[in-house]
Coordinates of C-alpha atoms and ligand atoms in Angstrom, one line a residue:
X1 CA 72.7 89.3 68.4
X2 CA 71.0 90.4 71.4
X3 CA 71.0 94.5 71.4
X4 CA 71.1 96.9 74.7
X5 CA 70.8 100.9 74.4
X6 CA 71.2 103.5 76.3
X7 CA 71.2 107.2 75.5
X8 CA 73.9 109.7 77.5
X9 CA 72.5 112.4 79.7
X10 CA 74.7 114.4 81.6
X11 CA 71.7 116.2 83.0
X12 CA 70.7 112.8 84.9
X13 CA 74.2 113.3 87.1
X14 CA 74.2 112.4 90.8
X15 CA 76.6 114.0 92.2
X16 CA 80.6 113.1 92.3
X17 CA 82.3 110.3 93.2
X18 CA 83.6 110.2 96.7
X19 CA 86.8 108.6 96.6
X20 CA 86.0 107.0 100.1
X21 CA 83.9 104.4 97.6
X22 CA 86.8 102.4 97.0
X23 CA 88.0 101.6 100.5
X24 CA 89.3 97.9 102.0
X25 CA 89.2 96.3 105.0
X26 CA 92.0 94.4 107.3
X27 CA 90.8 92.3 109.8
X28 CA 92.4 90.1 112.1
X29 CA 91.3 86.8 110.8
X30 CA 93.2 84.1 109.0
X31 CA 95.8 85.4 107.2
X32 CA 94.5 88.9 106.4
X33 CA 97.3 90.3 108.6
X34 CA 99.7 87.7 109.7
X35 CA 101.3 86.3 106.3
X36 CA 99.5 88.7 104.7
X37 CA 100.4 92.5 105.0
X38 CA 102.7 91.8 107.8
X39 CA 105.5 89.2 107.6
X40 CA 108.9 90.2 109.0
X41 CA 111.2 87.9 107.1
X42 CA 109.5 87.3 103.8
X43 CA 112.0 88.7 101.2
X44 CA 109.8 91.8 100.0
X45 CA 109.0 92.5 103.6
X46 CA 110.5 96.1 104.5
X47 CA 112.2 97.0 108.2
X48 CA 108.7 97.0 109.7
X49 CA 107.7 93.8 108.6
X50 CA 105.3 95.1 105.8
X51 CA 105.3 92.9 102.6
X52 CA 106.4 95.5 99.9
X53 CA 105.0 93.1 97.0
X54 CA 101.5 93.4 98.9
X55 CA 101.8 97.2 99.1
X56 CA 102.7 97.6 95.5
X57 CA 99.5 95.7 94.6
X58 CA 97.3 97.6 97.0
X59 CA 98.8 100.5 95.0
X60 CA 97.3 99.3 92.0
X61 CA 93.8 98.1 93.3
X62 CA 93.7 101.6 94.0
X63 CA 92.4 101.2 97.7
X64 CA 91.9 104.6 99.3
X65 CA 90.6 103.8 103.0
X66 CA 91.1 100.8 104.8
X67 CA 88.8 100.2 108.1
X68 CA 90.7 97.4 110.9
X69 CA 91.0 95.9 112.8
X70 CA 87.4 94.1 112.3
X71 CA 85.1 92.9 112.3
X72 CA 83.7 89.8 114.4
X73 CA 87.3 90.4 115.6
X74 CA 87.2 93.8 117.3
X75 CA 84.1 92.9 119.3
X76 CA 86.6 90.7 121.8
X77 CA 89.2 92.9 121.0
X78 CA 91.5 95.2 123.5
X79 CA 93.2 98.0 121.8
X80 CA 95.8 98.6 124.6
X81 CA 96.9 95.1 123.8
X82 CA 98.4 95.5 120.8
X83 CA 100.5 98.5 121.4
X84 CA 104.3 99.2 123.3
X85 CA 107.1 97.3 123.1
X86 CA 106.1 93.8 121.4
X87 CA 107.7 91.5 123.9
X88 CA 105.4 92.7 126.3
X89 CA 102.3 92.3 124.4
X90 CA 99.9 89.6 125.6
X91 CA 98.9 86.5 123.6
X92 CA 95.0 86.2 123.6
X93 CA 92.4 83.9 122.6
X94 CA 90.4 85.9 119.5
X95 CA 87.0 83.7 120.0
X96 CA 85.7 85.5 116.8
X97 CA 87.8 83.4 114.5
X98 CA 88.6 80.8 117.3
X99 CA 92.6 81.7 116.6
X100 CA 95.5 82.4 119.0
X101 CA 96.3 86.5 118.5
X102 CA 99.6 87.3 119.2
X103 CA 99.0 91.0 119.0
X104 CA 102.6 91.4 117.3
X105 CA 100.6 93.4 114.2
X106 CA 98.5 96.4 116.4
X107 CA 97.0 99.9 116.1
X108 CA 100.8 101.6 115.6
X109 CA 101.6 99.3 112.9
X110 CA 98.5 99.6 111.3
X111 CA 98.9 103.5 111.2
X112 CA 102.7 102.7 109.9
X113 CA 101.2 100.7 107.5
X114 CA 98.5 102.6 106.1
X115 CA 101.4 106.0 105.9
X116 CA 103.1 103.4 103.5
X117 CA 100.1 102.1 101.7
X118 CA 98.7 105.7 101.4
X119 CA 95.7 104.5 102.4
X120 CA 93.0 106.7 105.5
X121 CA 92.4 104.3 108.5
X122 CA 89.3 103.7 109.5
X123 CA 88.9 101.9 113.0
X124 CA 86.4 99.9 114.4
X125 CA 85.7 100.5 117.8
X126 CA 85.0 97.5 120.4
X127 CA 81.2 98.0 121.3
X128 CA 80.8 94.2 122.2
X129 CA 82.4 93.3 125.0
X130 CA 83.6 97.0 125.8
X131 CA 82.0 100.5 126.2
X132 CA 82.1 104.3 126.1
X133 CA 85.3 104.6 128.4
X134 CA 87.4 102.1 126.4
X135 CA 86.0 104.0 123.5
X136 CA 87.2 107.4 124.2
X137 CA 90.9 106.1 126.0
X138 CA 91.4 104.7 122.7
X139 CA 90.5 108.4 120.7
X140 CA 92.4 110.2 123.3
X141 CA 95.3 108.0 122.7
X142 CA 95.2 108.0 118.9
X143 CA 94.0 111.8 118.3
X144 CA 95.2 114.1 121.6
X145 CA 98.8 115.5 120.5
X146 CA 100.2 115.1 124.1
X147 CA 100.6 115.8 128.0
X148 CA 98.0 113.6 128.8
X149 CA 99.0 109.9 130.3
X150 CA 97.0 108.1 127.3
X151 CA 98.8 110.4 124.5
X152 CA 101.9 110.9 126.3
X153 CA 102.1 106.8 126.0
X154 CA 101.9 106.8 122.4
X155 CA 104.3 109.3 122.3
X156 CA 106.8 107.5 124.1
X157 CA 106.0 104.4 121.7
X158 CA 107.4 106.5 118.8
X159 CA 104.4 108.2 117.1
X160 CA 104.8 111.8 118.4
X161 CA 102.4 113.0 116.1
X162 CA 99.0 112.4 116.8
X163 CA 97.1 109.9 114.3
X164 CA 94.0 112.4 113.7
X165 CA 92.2 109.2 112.6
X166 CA 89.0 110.8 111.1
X167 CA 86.8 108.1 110.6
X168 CA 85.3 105.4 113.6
X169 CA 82.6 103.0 113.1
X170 CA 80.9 102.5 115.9
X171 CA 80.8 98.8 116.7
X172 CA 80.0 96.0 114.0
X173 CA 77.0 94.0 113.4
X174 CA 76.1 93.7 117.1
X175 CA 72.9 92.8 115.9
X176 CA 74.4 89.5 115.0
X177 CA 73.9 86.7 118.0
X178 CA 77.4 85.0 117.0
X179 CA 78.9 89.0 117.9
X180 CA 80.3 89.1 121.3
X181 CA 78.4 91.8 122.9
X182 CA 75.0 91.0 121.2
X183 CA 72.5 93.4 121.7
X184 CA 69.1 94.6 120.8
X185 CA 68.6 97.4 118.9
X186 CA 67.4 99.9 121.5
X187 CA 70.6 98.8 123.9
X188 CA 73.2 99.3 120.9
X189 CA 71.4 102.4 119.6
X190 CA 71.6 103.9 123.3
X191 CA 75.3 102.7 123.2
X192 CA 76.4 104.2 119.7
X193 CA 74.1 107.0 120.8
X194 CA 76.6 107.6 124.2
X195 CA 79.8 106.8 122.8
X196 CA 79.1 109.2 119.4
X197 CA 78.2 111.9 122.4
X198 CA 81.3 111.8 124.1
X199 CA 83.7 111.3 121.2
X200 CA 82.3 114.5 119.6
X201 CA 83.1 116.2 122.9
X202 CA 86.8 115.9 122.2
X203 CA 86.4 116.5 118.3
X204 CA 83.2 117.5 117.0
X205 CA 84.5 116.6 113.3
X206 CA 84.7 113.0 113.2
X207 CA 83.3 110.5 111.0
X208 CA 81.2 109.3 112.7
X209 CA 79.1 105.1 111.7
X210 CA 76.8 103.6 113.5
X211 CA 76.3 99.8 112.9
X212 CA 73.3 98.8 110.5
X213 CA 71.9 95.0 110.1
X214 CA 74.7 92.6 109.1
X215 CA 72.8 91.5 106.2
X216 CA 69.7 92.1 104.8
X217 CA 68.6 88.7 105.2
X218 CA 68.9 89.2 109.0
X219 CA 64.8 89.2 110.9
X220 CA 65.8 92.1 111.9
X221 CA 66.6 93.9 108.9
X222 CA 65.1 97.3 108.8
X223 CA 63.7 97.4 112.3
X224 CA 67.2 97.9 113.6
X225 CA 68.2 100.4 111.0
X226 CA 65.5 102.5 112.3
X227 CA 65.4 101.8 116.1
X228 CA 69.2 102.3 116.3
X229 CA 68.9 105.6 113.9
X230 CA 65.7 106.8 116.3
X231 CA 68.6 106.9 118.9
X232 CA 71.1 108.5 117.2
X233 CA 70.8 110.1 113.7
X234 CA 71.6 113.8 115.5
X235 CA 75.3 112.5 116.6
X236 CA 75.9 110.3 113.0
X237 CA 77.5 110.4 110.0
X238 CA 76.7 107.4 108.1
X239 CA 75.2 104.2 108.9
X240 CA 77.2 101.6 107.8
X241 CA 76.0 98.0 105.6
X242 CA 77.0 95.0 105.1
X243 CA 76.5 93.0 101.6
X244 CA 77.7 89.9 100.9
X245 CA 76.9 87.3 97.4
X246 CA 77.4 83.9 96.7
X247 CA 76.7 81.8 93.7
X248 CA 74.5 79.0 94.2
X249 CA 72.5 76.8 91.6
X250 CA 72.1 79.7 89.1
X251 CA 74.4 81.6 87.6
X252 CA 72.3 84.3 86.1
X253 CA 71.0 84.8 89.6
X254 CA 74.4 84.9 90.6
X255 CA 74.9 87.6 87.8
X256 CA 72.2 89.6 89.1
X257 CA 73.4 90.0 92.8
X258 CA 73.7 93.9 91.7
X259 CA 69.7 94.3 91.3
X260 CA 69.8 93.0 95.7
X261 CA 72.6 95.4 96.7
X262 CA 70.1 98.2 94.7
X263 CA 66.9 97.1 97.1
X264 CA 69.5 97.1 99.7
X265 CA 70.5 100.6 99.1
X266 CA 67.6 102.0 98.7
X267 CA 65.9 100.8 101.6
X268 CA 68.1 101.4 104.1
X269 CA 68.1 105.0 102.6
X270 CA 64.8 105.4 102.6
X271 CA 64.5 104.0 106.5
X272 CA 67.0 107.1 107.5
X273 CA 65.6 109.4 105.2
X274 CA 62.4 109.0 107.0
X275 CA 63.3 108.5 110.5
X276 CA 65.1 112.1 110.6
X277 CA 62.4 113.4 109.2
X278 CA 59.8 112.2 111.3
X279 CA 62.6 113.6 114.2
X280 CA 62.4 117.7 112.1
X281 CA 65.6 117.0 110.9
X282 CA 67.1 117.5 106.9
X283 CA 70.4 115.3 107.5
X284 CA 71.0 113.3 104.8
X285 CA 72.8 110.1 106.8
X286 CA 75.4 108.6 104.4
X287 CA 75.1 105.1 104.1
X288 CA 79.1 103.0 104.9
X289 CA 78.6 99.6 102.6
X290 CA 81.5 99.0 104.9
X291 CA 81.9 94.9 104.2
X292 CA 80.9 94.2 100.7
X293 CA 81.6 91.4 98.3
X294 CA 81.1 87.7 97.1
X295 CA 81.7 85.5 99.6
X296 CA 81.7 81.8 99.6
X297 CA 80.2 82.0 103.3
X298 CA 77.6 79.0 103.2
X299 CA 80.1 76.7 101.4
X300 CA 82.5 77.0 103.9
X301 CA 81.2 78.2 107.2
X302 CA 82.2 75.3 109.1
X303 CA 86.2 76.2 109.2
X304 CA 85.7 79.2 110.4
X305 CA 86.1 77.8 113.9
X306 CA 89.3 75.9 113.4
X307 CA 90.2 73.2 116.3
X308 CA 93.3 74.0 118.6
X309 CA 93.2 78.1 118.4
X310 CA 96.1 78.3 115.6
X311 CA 97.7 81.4 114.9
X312 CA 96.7 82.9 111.8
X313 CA 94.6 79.9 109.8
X314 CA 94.6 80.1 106.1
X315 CA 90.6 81.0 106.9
X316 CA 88.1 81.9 103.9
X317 CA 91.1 81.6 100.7
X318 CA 88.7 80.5 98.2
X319 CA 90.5 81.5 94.7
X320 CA 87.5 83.9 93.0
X321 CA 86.0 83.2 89.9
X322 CA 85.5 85.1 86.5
X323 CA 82.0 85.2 87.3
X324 CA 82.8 86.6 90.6
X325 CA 84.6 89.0 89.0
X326 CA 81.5 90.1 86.7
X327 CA 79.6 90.1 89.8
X328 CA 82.4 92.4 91.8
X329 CA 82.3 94.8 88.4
X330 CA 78.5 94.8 88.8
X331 CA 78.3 95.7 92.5
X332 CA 80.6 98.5 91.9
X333 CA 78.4 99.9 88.7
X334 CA 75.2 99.6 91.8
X335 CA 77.2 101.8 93.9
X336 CA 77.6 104.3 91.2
X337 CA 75.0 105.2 90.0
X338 CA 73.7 105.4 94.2
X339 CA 76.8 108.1 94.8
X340 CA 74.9 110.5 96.1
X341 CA 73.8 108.0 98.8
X342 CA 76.5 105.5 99.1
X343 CA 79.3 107.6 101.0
X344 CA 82.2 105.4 101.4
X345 CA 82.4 101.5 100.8
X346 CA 85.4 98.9 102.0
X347 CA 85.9 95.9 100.0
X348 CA 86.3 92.8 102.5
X349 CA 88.8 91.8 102.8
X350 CA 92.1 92.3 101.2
X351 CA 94.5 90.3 101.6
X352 CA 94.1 86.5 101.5
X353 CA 90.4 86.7 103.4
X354 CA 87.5 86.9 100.9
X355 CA 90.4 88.7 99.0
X356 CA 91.2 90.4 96.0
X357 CA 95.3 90.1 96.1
X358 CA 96.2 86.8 97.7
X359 CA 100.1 85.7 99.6
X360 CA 101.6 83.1 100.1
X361 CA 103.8 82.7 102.9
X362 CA 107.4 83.3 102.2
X363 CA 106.4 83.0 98.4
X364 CA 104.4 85.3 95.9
X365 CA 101.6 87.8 96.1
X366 CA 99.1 87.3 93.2
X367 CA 96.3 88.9 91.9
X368 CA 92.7 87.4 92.2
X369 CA 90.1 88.0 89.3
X370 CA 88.2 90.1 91.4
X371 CA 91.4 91.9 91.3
X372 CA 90.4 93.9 87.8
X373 CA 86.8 95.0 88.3
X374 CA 87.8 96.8 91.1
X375 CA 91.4 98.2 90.4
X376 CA 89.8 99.7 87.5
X377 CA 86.8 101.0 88.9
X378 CA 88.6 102.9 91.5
X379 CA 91.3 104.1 88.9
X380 CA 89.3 105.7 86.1
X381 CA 85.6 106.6 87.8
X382 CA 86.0 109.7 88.4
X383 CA 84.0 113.1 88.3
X384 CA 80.1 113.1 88.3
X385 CA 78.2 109.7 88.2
X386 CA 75.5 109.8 85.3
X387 CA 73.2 106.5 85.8
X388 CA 72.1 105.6 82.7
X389 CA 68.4 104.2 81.4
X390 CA 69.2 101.0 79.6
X391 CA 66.7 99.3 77.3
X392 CA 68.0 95.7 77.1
X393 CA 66.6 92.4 76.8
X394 CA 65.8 90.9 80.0
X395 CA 65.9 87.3 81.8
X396 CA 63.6 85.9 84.5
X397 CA 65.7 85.1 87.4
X398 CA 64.5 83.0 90.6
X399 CA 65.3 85.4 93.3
X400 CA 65.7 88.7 91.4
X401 CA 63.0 88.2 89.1
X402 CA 62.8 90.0 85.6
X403 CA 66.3 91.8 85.2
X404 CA 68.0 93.5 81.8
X405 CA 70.8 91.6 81.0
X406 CA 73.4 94.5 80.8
X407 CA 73.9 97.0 83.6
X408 CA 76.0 100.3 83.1
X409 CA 76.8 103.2 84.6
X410 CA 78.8 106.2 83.3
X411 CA 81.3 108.5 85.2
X412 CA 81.8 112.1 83.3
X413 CA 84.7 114.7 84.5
X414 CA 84.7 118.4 83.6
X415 CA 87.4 118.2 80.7
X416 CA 84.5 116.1 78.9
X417 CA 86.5 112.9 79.5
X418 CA 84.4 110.1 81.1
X419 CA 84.1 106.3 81.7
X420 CA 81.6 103.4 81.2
X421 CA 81.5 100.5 83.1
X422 CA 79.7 97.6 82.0
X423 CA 78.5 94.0 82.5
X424 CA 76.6 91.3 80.5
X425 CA 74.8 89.4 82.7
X426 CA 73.8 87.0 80.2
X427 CA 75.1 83.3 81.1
X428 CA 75.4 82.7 77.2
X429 CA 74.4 85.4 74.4
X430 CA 76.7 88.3 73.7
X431 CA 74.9 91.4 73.5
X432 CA 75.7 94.6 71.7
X433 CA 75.6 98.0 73.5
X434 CA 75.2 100.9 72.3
X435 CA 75.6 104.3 73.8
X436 CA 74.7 107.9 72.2
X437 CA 74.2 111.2 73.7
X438 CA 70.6 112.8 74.1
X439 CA 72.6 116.3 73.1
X440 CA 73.5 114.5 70.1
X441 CA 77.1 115.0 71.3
X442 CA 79.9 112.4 69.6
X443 CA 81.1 109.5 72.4
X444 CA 84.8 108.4 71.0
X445 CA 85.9 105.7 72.3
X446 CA 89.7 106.0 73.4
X447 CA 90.5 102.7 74.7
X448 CA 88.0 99.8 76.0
X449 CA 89.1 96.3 78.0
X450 CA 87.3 93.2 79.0
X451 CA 87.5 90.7 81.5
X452 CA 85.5 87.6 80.5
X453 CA 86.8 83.7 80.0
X454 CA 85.3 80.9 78.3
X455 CA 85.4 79.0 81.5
X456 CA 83.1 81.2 83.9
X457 CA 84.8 79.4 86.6
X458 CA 87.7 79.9 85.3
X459 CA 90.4 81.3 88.5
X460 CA 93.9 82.5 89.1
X461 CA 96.0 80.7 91.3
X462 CA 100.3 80.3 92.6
X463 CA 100.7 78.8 89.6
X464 CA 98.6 79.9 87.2
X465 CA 98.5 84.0 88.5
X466 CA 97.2 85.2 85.3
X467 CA 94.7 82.9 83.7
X468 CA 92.0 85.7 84.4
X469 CA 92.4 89.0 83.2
X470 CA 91.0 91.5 81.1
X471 CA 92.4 92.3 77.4
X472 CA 92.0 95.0 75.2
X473 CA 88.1 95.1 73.8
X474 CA 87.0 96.6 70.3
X475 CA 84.5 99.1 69.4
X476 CA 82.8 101.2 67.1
X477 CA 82.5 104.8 67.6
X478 CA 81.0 106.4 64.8
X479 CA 77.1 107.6 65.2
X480 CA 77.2 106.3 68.0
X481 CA 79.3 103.9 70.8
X482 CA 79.1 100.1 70.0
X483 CA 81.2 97.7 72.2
X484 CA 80.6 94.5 71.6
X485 CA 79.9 92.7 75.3
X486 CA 80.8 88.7 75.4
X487 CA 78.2 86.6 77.5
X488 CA 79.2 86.8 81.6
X489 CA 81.7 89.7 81.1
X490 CA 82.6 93.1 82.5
X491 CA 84.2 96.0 80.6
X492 CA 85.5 99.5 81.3
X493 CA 85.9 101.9 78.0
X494 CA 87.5 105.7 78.1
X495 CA 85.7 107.7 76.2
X496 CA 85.8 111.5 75.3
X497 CA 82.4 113.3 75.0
X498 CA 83.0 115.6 72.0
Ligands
LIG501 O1 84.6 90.0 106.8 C1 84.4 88.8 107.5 C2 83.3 89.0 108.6 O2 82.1 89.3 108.0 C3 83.5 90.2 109.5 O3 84.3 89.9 110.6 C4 82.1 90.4 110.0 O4 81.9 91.8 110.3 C5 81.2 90.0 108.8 O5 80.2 89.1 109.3

């Protein structure tokens, strides 16, 4: 059997995990919202309308931040639409997702919402077809406790208290020609440069993300990190990324999408690392992987623009895969081991669009394989990340090239408790890993589960919820941690460091 080794040292630590790492994203498209975490009159739905099935699985994914309301969606979006009294609100064409918004499901709502999910919001601000002003009434409304006609109106809508929303992202991918509001990246970083100014004269503590590339495949990937950093790296927080995989004629490739988002990672840090240091400074700009996930987006780009601007179109429902899965496990071993770098991250989407937890209207809510990796993940890595140096086989991969089939990271707390997270990347060997400690310390394995299938494309569904899921795992903890890794799998063990 194929062997992989690593040896433990807690020396090699990173820094903590930021709890910000496992955030979500609700956007208004397709059913992310609307039949999603919102439908008045579904039999779980509470007196506001929320779906109370869909908050007790958000609960268990474990989501801690979720950023709204887009998106492609927020650059044609008006905030002052979707709040007051919702008879009054206007019904608008969102030409993002070509779809009729009713605006029943706006900002207050969200901020209802996210009270009963226990979730932070993080809002997207319209820097497409809006501007600084629009920018700053919104803030004032949200943040300013009262007396002022813009705060005194949410007041008078019911939220006395202010919001004290901490974290705004400063447009989205507006390097993107489909994004209303286009622009290059000296206009957007003179933009995010103004809007950051004046927000930071009413609170000087925000959050504060400026919009990098859309994806890394973009031609202008890079140059508008730094262009659009050169214009505002003094007023930022975080600059946020955008990383989306898809499987296409080879699986191991597939496998392997962790070894991009690494590349992806590092250069964008590297790019802000040197641009405020060319400018005198020593900030350390966080980087947002603020949309990240697999994403069937070339397989089904054409229905993204349904015909006759429906309302909430079932838009992007692809059921996800075990290999999906392995490859949603690996992305979120990447951004481990890069926590000192990778400041907060929001799984898109998650409900029903590119989603992890999946609705159907006036019927179930069900988990999606992608469900697992994640829920996991955000329950049990905690503490310090410790990236550790694997010596594993390796396979030759066409866009990745040479890459070891197994990639782990551990997570260590101070009570000497810690967990490993794990995936084979082989398509079809099982490989043995083995962990021990460079102090020589005993790893004892408390408890270990797997998520793997004999049928990679194996996928939950209405009826057929749990056909994917991870069961207990076996090990061996005597000189030295042994787990046993099935071929296209991803596993999570506890484990106690003495
Ligand atoms: O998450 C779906 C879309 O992907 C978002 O609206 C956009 O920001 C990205 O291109």
């Amino acid at each position: 059997m194929l062997e992989a080794r690593a040896t433990l040292d807690l020396a090699e630590a990173v820094g903590p995990v930021d709890p910000r790492l496992f955030g979500s994203f609700v956007e208004h498209m397709g059913r992310c919202v609307y039949s999603g975490i919102y439908e008045p009159g579904h039999p779980a739905a509470d007196a506001e309308g929320f779906r109370t099935d869909v908050l007790d699985l958000v609960a268990e994914l474990g989501v801690t931040q979720v950023r709204y309301p887009g998106g492609n969606f927020v650059s044609g979006y008006r905030w002052e639409d979707g709040v007051g009294p919702v008879d009054e609100r206007p019904t608008r064409l969102d030409l993002a997702w070509h779809s009729r918004e009713t605006n029943e499901f706006g900002l207050g709502e969200f901020m209802r919402w996210t009270a009963a999910a226990r979730v932070e919001p993080v809002i997207t601000l319209n820097l497409g077809t809006r501007g600084i002003a629009e920018a700053l009434d919104l803030l004032e409304y949200a943040n300013h406790a009262g007396g002022t006609t813009l705060s005194d109106r949410r007041v008078s809508y019911g939220s006395a208290e202010p919001y004290d929303i901490r974290t705004w992202c400063l447009g989205n991918e507006l390097d993107g020609p489909w994004q209303l509001g286009h622009r290059t990246a000296h206009e957007y970083g003179r933009l995010a440069a103004e809007t950051a100014r004046g927000m930071r004269q009413f609170d000087p503590d925000l959050r504060l993300v400026v919009a990098g590339s859309s994806a890394a495949s973009m031609p202008t990937f890079g140059a508008w990190e730094r262009t659009v950093l050169e214009s505002c790296w003094d007023l930022v927080d975080e600059i946020s990324v955008h990383a989306y995989y898809e499987e296409g004629a080879d699986l191991a490739d597939f496998l392997a999408s962790g070894v991009a988002m690494e590349g992806l990672i590092e250069t964008v840090a590297g790019i802000a690392d040197d641009v405020v240091s060319r400018a005198g400074g020593t900030k350390r700009i966080g980087l947002a992987l603020d949309e990240w996930n697999v994403w069937y987006l070339r397989r089904h780009q054409a229905s993204f623009q349904p015909q006759g601007w429906p309302q909430a179109p079932r838009l992007c429902e692809d059921a996800y895969t075990l290999a999906d899965a392995v490859v949603v496990g690996g992305l979120l071993i990447t951004m481990l081991r890069h926590a000192d770098r990778v400041s907060s991250a929001c799984l898109s989407q998650l409900v029903n669009v590119i989603a992890p937890i999946k609705t159907e209207p006036d019927g179930p809510a069900w988990r999606e394989a992608t469900f697992y990796p994640f829920a996991s993940t955000a329950r049990h890595a905690r503490g310090e990340s410790v990236p550790l140096s694997l010596q594993a086989p390796t396979l030759i991969t066409p866009t990745h090239g040479e890459v070891c089939v197994v990639d782990a990271v551990l997570t260590a707390t101070e009570d000497e408790g810690a967990s490993l997270f794990a995936v084979n990347r082989h398509p079809s060997e099982p490989v043995e890993f083995v962990l021990d400690a460079a102090d020589g310390r005993p790893i004892r394995l408390l408890g270990a589960q797997v998520l793997t299938d004999s049928d990679v494309h194996a996928t939950n569904s209405i009826d057929h919820p749990t056909r994917v899921g991870p069961r207990p795992l076996g090990g061996d903890d005597g000189e030295a941690l042994r787990l046993r890794l099935p071929p296209v799998s991803w596993a999570h063990a506890n484990l106690l460091l003495r």
